[in-house]
Coordinates of C-alpha atoms and ligand atoms in Angstrom, one line a residue:
X1 CA 18.4 78.6 51.3
X2 CA 15.9 78.1 54.2
X3 CA 17.0 74.4 54.6
X4 CA 20.6 75.3 54.6
X5 CA 20.3 78.1 57.2
X6 CA 17.9 75.9 59.3
X7 CA 20.4 73.1 59.2
X8 CA 23.4 75.5 59.5
X9 CA 22.6 76.3 63.2
X10 CA 21.9 72.6 64.1
X11 CA 24.7 70.7 65.8
X12 CA 25.5 67.6 67.9
X13 CA 28.1 67.5 70.8
X14 CA 29.4 63.9 71.1
X15 CA 30.6 63.7 74.8
X16 CA 28.4 66.7 75.6
X17 CA 27.8 65.5 79.1
X18 CA 31.4 65.7 80.0
X19 CA 33.3 68.6 81.6
X20 CA 34.4 70.3 78.4
X21 CA 31.4 69.1 76.4
X22 CA 28.8 70.7 78.6
X23 CA 30.6 74.0 78.3
X24 CA 30.5 73.7 74.5
X25 CA 26.8 73.0 74.8
X26 CA 26.2 76.0 76.9
X27 CA 28.3 78.2 74.6
X28 CA 26.3 76.9 71.5
X29 CA 23.0 77.6 73.2
X30 CA 24.1 81.1 74.0
X31 CA 24.9 81.6 70.3
X32 CA 21.5 80.4 69.2
X33 CA 22.4 76.9 67.9
X34 CA 19.9 74.1 68.1
X35 CA 21.8 71.5 70.1
X36 CA 21.7 67.7 70.5
X37 CA 24.0 65.8 72.8
X38 CA 25.1 62.2 72.3
X39 CA 26.8 60.5 75.3
X40 CA 27.0 57.1 77.0
X41 CA 25.8 58.7 80.2
X42 CA 23.4 61.6 80.7
X43 CA 24.6 63.8 83.5
X44 CA 22.4 66.9 83.4
X45 CA 19.0 68.2 82.3
X46 CA 18.2 71.0 79.9
X47 CA 14.9 71.4 78.1
X48 CA 16.7 73.2 75.3
X49 CA 18.9 70.1 74.5
X50 CA 17.9 66.9 72.7
X51 CA 19.7 64.0 74.5
X52 CA 20.7 60.7 72.8
X53 CA 22.2 58.1 75.1
X54 CA 24.5 55.6 73.3
X55 CA 27.9 54.3 72.7
X56 CA 30.0 55.9 70.0
X57 CA 31.7 52.4 69.6
X58 CA 28.4 51.4 68.0
X59 CA 27.9 53.3 64.7
X60 CA 24.2 52.5 64.7
X61 CA 23.8 54.4 67.9
X62 CA 25.2 57.6 66.3
X63 CA 22.9 58.0 63.3
X64 CA 19.8 59.3 65.1
X65 CA 21.9 61.9 67.0
X66 CA 23.6 63.4 64.0
X67 CA 20.6 63.3 61.5
X68 CA 20.0 66.7 59.8
X69 CA 22.7 68.6 61.6
X70 CA 25.4 70.6 60.0
X71 CA 28.2 70.3 62.6
X72 CA 29.4 67.6 65.0
X73 CA 31.7 68.3 68.0
X74 CA 33.5 65.2 69.1
X75 CA 34.9 65.6 72.6
X76 CA 34.2 62.2 74.0
X77 CA 37.1 60.2 75.5
X78 CA 37.7 57.8 78.4
X79 CA 39.4 59.7 81.2
X80 CA 43.2 59.6 80.9
X81 CA 43.3 57.9 84.4
X82 CA 41.4 54.9 83.0
X83 CA 44.7 53.4 81.8
X84 CA 42.8 50.8 79.9
X85 CA 44.5 50.3 76.5
X86 CA 41.6 48.4 74.9
X87 CA 39.0 51.0 76.0
X88 CA 41.1 53.8 74.8
X89 CA 41.6 52.0 71.4
X90 CA 37.9 51.2 71.0
X91 CA 36.6 54.6 72.0
X92 CA 39.3 57.0 70.7
X93 CA 40.3 55.2 67.5
X94 CA 37.6 52.8 66.4
X95 CA 34.9 55.1 67.8
X96 CA 36.2 58.1 66.0
X97 CA 36.2 56.2 62.7
X98 CA 32.6 55.4 63.4
X99 CA 31.8 59.1 63.9
X100 CA 33.5 60.0 60.5
X101 CA 31.6 57.2 58.7
X102 CA 28.3 58.2 60.3
X103 CA 28.8 61.9 59.6
X104 CA 29.5 61.2 55.9
X105 CA 26.5 59.0 55.6
X106 CA 24.3 61.7 57.3
X107 CA 25.6 64.5 55.1
X108 CA 27.2 66.4 58.2
X109 CA 29.5 69.1 56.8
X110 CA 31.7 69.9 59.7
X111 CA 33.5 67.7 62.3
X112 CA 35.3 69.5 65.1
X113 CA 37.5 67.0 67.1
X114 CA 38.8 67.8 70.6
X115 CA 42.4 66.4 70.2
X116 CA 45.1 67.2 72.8
X117 CA 48.4 69.1 72.9
X118 CA 49.8 65.9 74.4
X119 CA 49.8 64.3 70.9
X120 CA 53.4 65.8 70.4
X121 CA 54.6 65.3 74.0
X122 CA 57.1 62.6 74.9
X123 CA 58.0 63.7 78.4
X124 CA 60.7 66.3 77.4
X125 CA 60.6 70.0 77.4
X126 CA 58.4 71.7 74.8
X127 CA 58.6 75.6 74.9
X128 CA 56.2 77.5 72.8
X129 CA 55.7 74.5 70.6
X130 CA 53.9 74.8 67.4
X131 CA 51.4 72.5 65.6
X132 CA 54.2 71.6 63.2
X133 CA 55.9 69.6 65.8
X134 CA 55.9 65.8 64.8
X135 CA 53.5 63.5 66.5
X136 CA 54.9 61.7 69.6
X137 CA 56.8 58.6 68.3
X138 CA 56.8 57.1 71.8
X139 CA 53.6 58.4 73.6
X140 CA 53.9 58.2 77.3
X141 CA 50.6 56.5 77.8
X142 CA 47.8 54.7 76.1
X143 CA 45.6 57.8 76.2
X144 CA 48.1 59.8 74.2
X145 CA 48.8 57.0 71.8
X146 CA 45.1 56.9 70.9
X147 CA 44.7 60.6 70.8
X148 CA 47.4 60.6 68.1
X149 CA 45.6 57.9 66.1
X150 CA 42.3 59.9 66.5
X151 CA 43.6 63.2 65.3
X152 CA 45.4 61.6 62.2
X153 CA 42.1 60.0 61.3
X154 CA 40.0 63.1 61.6
X155 CA 42.4 65.4 59.8
X156 CA 42.9 62.9 56.9
X157 CA 39.1 62.7 56.6
X158 CA 38.8 66.3 55.5
X159 CA 37.3 66.1 52.0
X160 CA 36.2 69.3 50.3
X161 CA 35.1 67.2 47.3
X162 CA 32.7 65.5 49.5
X163 CA 31.7 68.7 51.2
X164 CA 33.1 67.4 54.5
X165 CA 35.4 69.6 56.5
X166 CA 37.4 68.6 59.7
X167 CA 39.5 70.4 62.2
X168 CA 41.3 69.4 65.4
X169 CA 41.5 71.5 68.6
X170 CA 44.4 70.7 70.9
X171 CA 43.8 72.2 74.4
X172 CA 46.2 71.6 77.2
X173 CA 45.4 71.4 81.0
X174 CA 41.8 72.3 80.9
X175 CA 40.5 73.6 84.3
X176 CA 37.4 75.2 85.6
X177 CA 34.4 74.4 87.8
X178 CA 32.9 70.9 87.2
X179 CA 36.3 69.6 86.1
X180 CA 36.6 65.9 87.0
X181 CA 40.3 65.4 86.8
X182 CA 42.6 68.1 87.7
X183 CA 41.2 69.8 90.9
X184 CA 39.5 66.6 92.4
X185 CA 42.8 64.6 91.9
X186 CA 44.9 67.5 93.2
X187 CA 42.7 67.8 96.4
X188 CA 42.8 64.0 96.9
X189 CA 46.6 64.2 96.6
X190 CA 46.8 67.0 99.1
X191 CA 44.4 65.2 101.5
X192 CA 46.7 62.2 101.4
X193 CA 49.6 64.4 102.4
X194 CA 51.4 63.9 99.2
X195 CA 51.8 67.7 98.1
X196 CA 54.4 68.5 100.8
X197 CA 57.1 68.6 98.0
X198 CA 57.0 69.7 94.5
X199 CA 58.6 67.7 91.6
X200 CA 61.6 69.6 90.2
X201 CA 62.7 73.1 90.9
X202 CA 59.2 74.7 90.3
X203 CA 60.3 76.8 87.4
X204 CA 58.9 74.8 84.6
X205 CA 56.2 76.7 82.5
X206 CA 53.1 74.9 81.6
X207 CA 49.9 75.8 79.8
X208 CA 46.6 75.7 81.8
X209 CA 43.5 76.6 79.9
X210 CA 40.3 77.9 81.3
X211 CA 37.5 75.7 80.1
X212 CA 35.4 78.6 78.7
X213 CA 38.3 79.6 76.4
X214 CA 38.5 76.0 75.0
X215 CA 34.8 76.0 74.3
X216 CA 35.3 79.4 72.6
X217 CA 38.0 77.9 70.4
X218 CA 35.8 75.1 69.4
X219 CA 33.0 77.4 68.2
X220 CA 35.5 79.7 66.4
X221 CA 36.8 76.6 64.6
X222 CA 33.3 75.6 63.5
X223 CA 32.5 79.1 62.2
X224 CA 35.7 79.1 60.2
X225 CA 35.3 75.6 58.8
X226 CA 34.0 75.9 55.2
X227 CA 35.0 75.3 51.6
X228 CA 38.4 76.9 50.7
X229 CA 39.0 77.9 54.4
X230 CA 42.7 77.6 55.5
X231 CA 41.3 76.0 58.8
X232 CA 40.2 72.8 57.1
X233 CA 42.2 69.7 57.8
X234 CA 44.5 71.5 60.4
X235 CA 45.2 71.2 64.2
X236 CA 45.1 74.2 66.5
X237 CA 46.5 74.8 69.9
X238 CA 44.0 76.5 72.1
X239 CA 45.5 77.8 75.3
X240 CA 45.2 80.7 77.7
X241 CA 48.3 82.1 76.1
X242 CA 49.7 82.7 79.7
X243 CA 52.1 79.8 80.5
X244 CA 52.6 79.6 84.3
X245 CA 55.0 77.5 86.5
X246 CA 53.2 74.3 87.1
X247 CA 53.6 74.4 90.8
X248 CA 52.7 78.0 91.0
X249 CA 49.3 77.1 89.4
X250 CA 49.0 74.1 91.7
X251 CA 49.7 76.2 94.7
X252 CA 47.2 78.9 93.7
X253 CA 44.4 76.2 93.7
X254 CA 45.7 74.5 96.9
X255 CA 46.0 77.7 98.8
X256 CA 42.7 79.0 97.5
X257 CA 41.1 75.8 99.0
X258 CA 43.0 76.2 102.2
X259 CA 45.5 73.4 101.6
X260 CA 49.2 73.7 102.3
X261 CA 51.3 74.2 99.1
X262 CA 54.6 72.6 98.5
X263 CA 57.6 74.7 99.5
X264 CA 60.6 72.4 98.7
X265 CA 61.5 70.7 95.4
X266 CA 62.6 67.1 94.9
X267 CA 65.0 66.1 92.0
X268 CA 62.8 65.5 88.9
X269 CA 64.7 62.5 87.6
X270 CA 64.8 60.8 90.9
X271 CA 60.9 61.0 91.2
X272 CA 60.5 60.1 87.5
X273 CA 62.4 56.8 87.8
X274 CA 60.8 56.1 91.1
X275 CA 57.4 56.5 89.4
X276 CA 58.5 54.3 86.5
X277 CA 59.6 51.6 89.0
X278 CA 56.3 51.9 90.9
X279 CA 54.4 51.6 87.6
X280 CA 56.2 48.4 86.8
X281 CA 55.6 47.0 90.3
X282 CA 51.9 47.8 89.9
X283 CA 51.8 45.9 86.6
X284 CA 53.5 42.9 88.2
X285 CA 51.1 43.0 91.2
X286 CA 47.9 43.6 89.0
X287 CA 46.9 39.8 88.9
X288 CA 46.9 40.0 92.7
X289 CA 45.7 43.5 93.4
X290 CA 45.0 46.6 91.3
X291 CA 46.9 49.6 92.7
X292 CA 46.6 53.0 90.9
X293 CA 49.6 55.1 91.7
X294 CA 49.1 58.9 92.1
X295 CA 52.4 59.7 90.6
X296 CA 52.4 58.1 87.2
X297 CA 55.5 58.7 85.0
X298 CA 53.2 60.9 82.8
X299 CA 52.0 63.0 85.7
X300 CA 55.5 63.3 87.0
X301 CA 56.7 64.4 83.6
X302 CA 53.9 66.9 83.3
X303 CA 54.7 68.2 86.7
X304 CA 58.4 68.5 86.1
X305 CA 59.0 69.6 82.5
X306 CA 58.3 72.7 80.4
X307 CA 55.3 72.2 78.0
X308 CA 53.6 75.2 76.7
X309 CA 52.4 75.8 73.2
X310 CA 51.9 78.6 70.6
X311 CA 48.4 79.5 69.7
X312 CA 49.5 81.9 67.0
X313 CA 47.9 79.8 64.3
X314 CA 44.5 80.0 66.0
X315 CA 45.0 83.8 66.4
X316 CA 45.9 84.3 62.8
X317 CA 43.4 81.9 61.0
X318 CA 40.5 82.1 63.4
X319 CA 40.9 85.4 65.3
X320 CA 41.2 83.4 68.5
X321 CA 42.1 85.0 71.8
X322 CA 41.2 83.9 75.3
X323 CA 38.0 85.3 76.7
X324 CA 38.8 84.6 80.4
X325 CA 42.3 85.5 81.7
X326 CA 44.2 82.9 83.7
X327 CA 44.0 84.7 87.0
X328 CA 40.2 85.2 86.7
X329 CA 39.9 81.5 85.7
X330 CA 41.8 80.4 88.7
X331 CA 39.6 82.6 91.0
X332 CA 36.4 81.1 89.4
X333 CA 37.8 77.6 89.8
X334 CA 38.6 77.9 93.5
X335 CA 35.1 79.5 94.0
X336 CA 33.5 76.6 92.1
X337 CA 35.2 74.0 94.4
X338 CA 34.3 75.5 97.7
X339 CA 32.8 72.1 98.6
X340 CA 36.3 70.6 98.4
X341 CA 37.7 73.3 100.8
X342 CA 40.0 72.1 103.6
X343 CA 38.1 72.7 106.8
X344 CA 40.7 71.2 109.2
Ligands
NAI1 N1 40.8 67.6 80.5 C1 41.8 68.1 80.0 O1 42.7 68.6 80.6 C2 42.0 67.8 78.5 C3 41.0 67.1 77.8 N2 41.2 66.9 76.3 C4 40.2 66.2 75.6 O2 39.1 67.0 75.8 C5 37.9 66.0 75.7 C6 37.0 66.2 76.8 O3 37.7 66.0 78.0 P1 36.9 66.1 79.4 O4 35.7 67.0 79.3 O5 38.0 66.5 80.4 O6 36.5 64.6 79.7 P2 35.2 64.0 80.4 O7 35.6 62.6 80.8 O8 34.7 65.0 81.4 O9 34.1 63.9 79.2 C7 34.1 62.9 78.3 C8 32.8 62.6 77.9 O10 32.8 61.5 76.9 C9 31.8 60.5 77.3 N3 32.2 59.2 76.6 C10 33.2 58.4 77.0 N4 33.2 57.3 76.2 C11 32.0 57.4 75.5 C12 31.4 56.5 74.5 N5 32.0 55.2 74.2 N6 30.3 56.8 73.9 C13 29.8 58.1 74.1 N7 30.3 58.9 75.0 C14 31.4 58.6 75.6 C15 31.8 60.5 78.7 O11 30.6 59.9 79.2 C16 32.0 62.0 79.1 O12 30.8 62.6 79.2 C17 38.6 64.7 75.5 O13 38.5 64.2 74.1 C18 39.9 64.8 76.0 O14 40.8 64.0 75.4 C19 42.3 67.4 75.7 C20 43.2 68.1 76.4 C21 43.2 68.4 77.9
LIG2 C1 50.1 66.6 92.4 C2 50.0 65.8 91.1 C3 51.5 65.5 90.5 C4 49.3 66.6 90.0 C5 47.8 66.6 90.3 C6 47.1 67.2 89.2 C7 47.0 66.3 87.9 C8 46.0 65.3 88.1 C9 46.8 67.2 86.7 C10 47.9 68.2 86.5 C11 48.2 68.3 85.0 C12 46.9 67.7 84.5 C13 46.9 67.3 83.0 C14 46.0 66.3 82.6 C15 45.2 65.4 83.6 C16 45.3 65.9 85.0 C17 46.7 66.4 85.4 C18 47.7 65.4 85.2 C19 45.9 65.9 81.1 C20 46.8 64.6 81.1 C21 44.5 65.5 80.7 C22 44.4 65.1 79.2 C23 45.2 65.8 78.3 O1 44.9 65.7 77.0 C24 46.5 66.4 78.7 C25 46.9 67.5 77.7 C26 46.5 67.0 80.2 C27 47.8 67.5 80.6 C28 47.6 68.2 82.0

């Protein structure tokens, strides 16, 4: 009993030095877990955490980091802006299979994957989408393509007979202090004068999820992951449960940081096909010069379509509810990015 209870509170966060991963680490520490972090880059110090630096594409690197732990959280991924098909495939697909294999060899009982709500998104409206929607047949980018492969692999690995239980958490539009993708890219776009117009009519509702709520959903999933639990082998949307017009959210952040917010809309399809043409042009010019367009077809689609999801399943099976309301999350985020304030 002592062994099980001692192992029961030991866990490893793969990708724990990332934006979401560090919030999961902080939440686990608050709850009294013994926490290890495995990451390819160490980005913070904490005497309470045991760090293992390695590459999850090398299964041998993983073994020391997951020895004698009950639960592994896997939230590692290359950033969506990498746009490197091989990298995404190696890390998100092959790397995830390494994690499953290493977990089974080490006797890990629980694997909580950070998947993505984008695994069902093909660039068209999704309104209050449930987890039963089919996987995207035509993912819009390599990132999404490999997140689909990753989630399928993890959920298929759920094996009660081997005492190995898995679950996938599908967040959408995670935001908060220390985020590396959303606010920094939005500010760069504003500083480049590219936020004078919004894409579409500004009415499309989208889920943005405050990062503490996503971490909370991961811990709830781990706590409900055990033999005969209805949570095993399933995917769960974790959102703020407060869909908001995309450009209203963007404007809240921009105005909070003293940047002008867009007032006029441009036709969505016009911008989408322009972005697709630009992407093709950049592909043709790549041998000569690598250009990373701000407005990729995926970002334009995210900015111009409805895509929000039901988290009813998480509420019913895990007792999930957001701990930080959207408005408070936005205020905390703006405060956390004072260093990116517009001082002109
Ligand atoms: N940021 C968002 O809006 C959303 C993110 N997600 C998912 O959440 C997870 C975390 O995302 P973020 O925290 O935003 O990303 P992030 O880029 O801040 O963190 C990812 C972490 O994974 C690590 N990593 C990457 N490749 C690795 C490798 N080969 N070996 C070991 N570690 C490696 C990185 O060093 C980094 O610390 C990802 O799986 C992402 O797909 C899902 C939905 C929305
Ligand atoms: C002005 C620009 C058109 C928008 C600037 C902000 C964007 C960089 C973000 C707005 C929505 C964000 C988003 C993601 C990344 C950053 C944005 C495009 C994801 C693609 C990150 C990974 C995921 O899994 C998706 C669910 C996210 C969807 C929203």
